[in-house]
Amino acid sequence: PNPNPNPNPDPNPNPNPNQALAACSAGRQWRSALYLLHAMGRRGVRPDVVSCGTTIVACERSGEWRTALSILNRMERPPVRS
């Protein structure tokens, strides 16, 4: 008998949102990165400089410079933590 009832347990039950944002950035998935950045705020997780910077890079790699500038502009105001 298998003592573990879940045959495919999540090795990281509390994933770092910055890891997901980095994957989006590497794959030039700027919309997904932007969605995740906003979802962090809705879940009560304040985006940090890394979160915003990684999302900006995803936008830049996709040619979405206006979106990147918008994120940068929002970073200059609270509540982004460093």
Coordinates of C-alpha atoms in Angstrom, one line a residue:
P1 CA 0.0 0.0 0.0
N2 CA 1.1 3.5 -0.8
P3 CA 1.4 5.6 2.4
N4 CA 1.0 8.8 0.3
P5 CA -2.6 9.3 -0.9
N6 CA -1.5 11.8 -3.5
P7 CA 0.7 10.1 -6.1
N8 CA 1.9 13.4 -7.5
P9 CA 2.5 15.7 -4.5
D10 CA 3.5 19.3 -5.3
P11 CA 7.2 19.5 -4.2
N12 CA 6.7 23.2 -3.5
P13 CA 3.2 23.9 -2.0
N14 CA 4.0 27.6 -1.6
P15 CA 5.6 28.6 -4.9
N16 CA 7.4 31.9 -5.1
P17 CA 5.4 34.1 -7.5
N18 CA 8.7 35.6 -8.8
Q19 CA 9.6 32.1 -10.1
A20 CA 6.4 32.1 -12.1
L21 CA 7.0 35.6 -13.3
A22 CA 10.6 34.6 -14.4
A23 CA 9.2 31.7 -16.4
C24 CA 6.7 34.1 -18.1
S25 CA 9.5 36.5 -18.8
A26 CA 11.8 33.8 -20.3
G27 CA 8.9 32.7 -22.5
R28 CA 8.0 36.3 -23.6
Q29 CA 4.5 35.8 -22.0
W30 CA 3.9 39.4 -21.0
R31 CA 0.2 39.0 -20.6
S32 CA 0.6 36.1 -18.2
A33 CA 3.2 38.0 -16.3
L34 CA 1.0 41.0 -16.0
Y35 CA -1.9 38.8 -14.9
L36 CA 0.2 37.2 -12.2
L37 CA 1.5 40.6 -11.0
H38 CA -2.1 41.8 -10.6
A39 CA -3.2 38.5 -9.0
M40 CA -0.5 39.0 -6.4
G41 CA -2.2 42.2 -5.3
R42 CA -5.6 40.6 -5.3
R43 CA -4.3 37.9 -3.0
G44 CA -2.8 40.3 -0.6
V45 CA 0.8 39.7 -1.7
R46 CA 2.5 43.0 -2.3
P47 CA 4.7 42.9 -5.5
D48 CA 8.3 43.7 -4.8
V49 CA 11.0 45.2 -7.0
V50 CA 11.9 41.8 -8.4
S51 CA 8.2 41.1 -9.3
C52 CA 7.8 44.4 -11.1
G53 CA 11.2 44.3 -12.7
T54 CA 10.6 40.8 -14.0
T55 CA 7.2 41.7 -15.5
I56 CA 8.8 44.8 -17.1
V57 CA 11.4 42.5 -18.7
A58 CA 8.7 40.2 -20.0
C59 CA 7.0 43.3 -21.6
E60 CA 10.2 44.6 -23.0
R61 CA 11.0 41.2 -24.6
S62 CA 7.6 41.2 -26.2
G63 CA 7.8 44.8 -27.5
E64 CA 5.2 46.0 -25.1
W65 CA 7.2 49.1 -24.0
R66 CA 4.1 51.2 -23.1
T67 CA 3.0 48.5 -20.7
A68 CA 6.5 48.3 -19.3
L69 CA 6.6 52.1 -18.7
S70 CA 3.2 51.9 -17.0
I71 CA 4.5 49.3 -14.6
L72 CA 7.6 51.4 -14.0
N73 CA 5.5 54.5 -13.3
R74 CA 3.4 52.5 -10.7
M75 CA 6.6 51.3 -9.0
E76 CA 7.5 54.9 -8.2
R77 CA 4.4 55.0 -6.0
P78 CA 3.7 52.8 -2.9
P79 CA 2.9 50.0 -2.2
V80 CA 5.8 48.3 -4.0
R81 CA 8.2 47.1 -1.4
S82 CA 11.9 46.9 -2.0

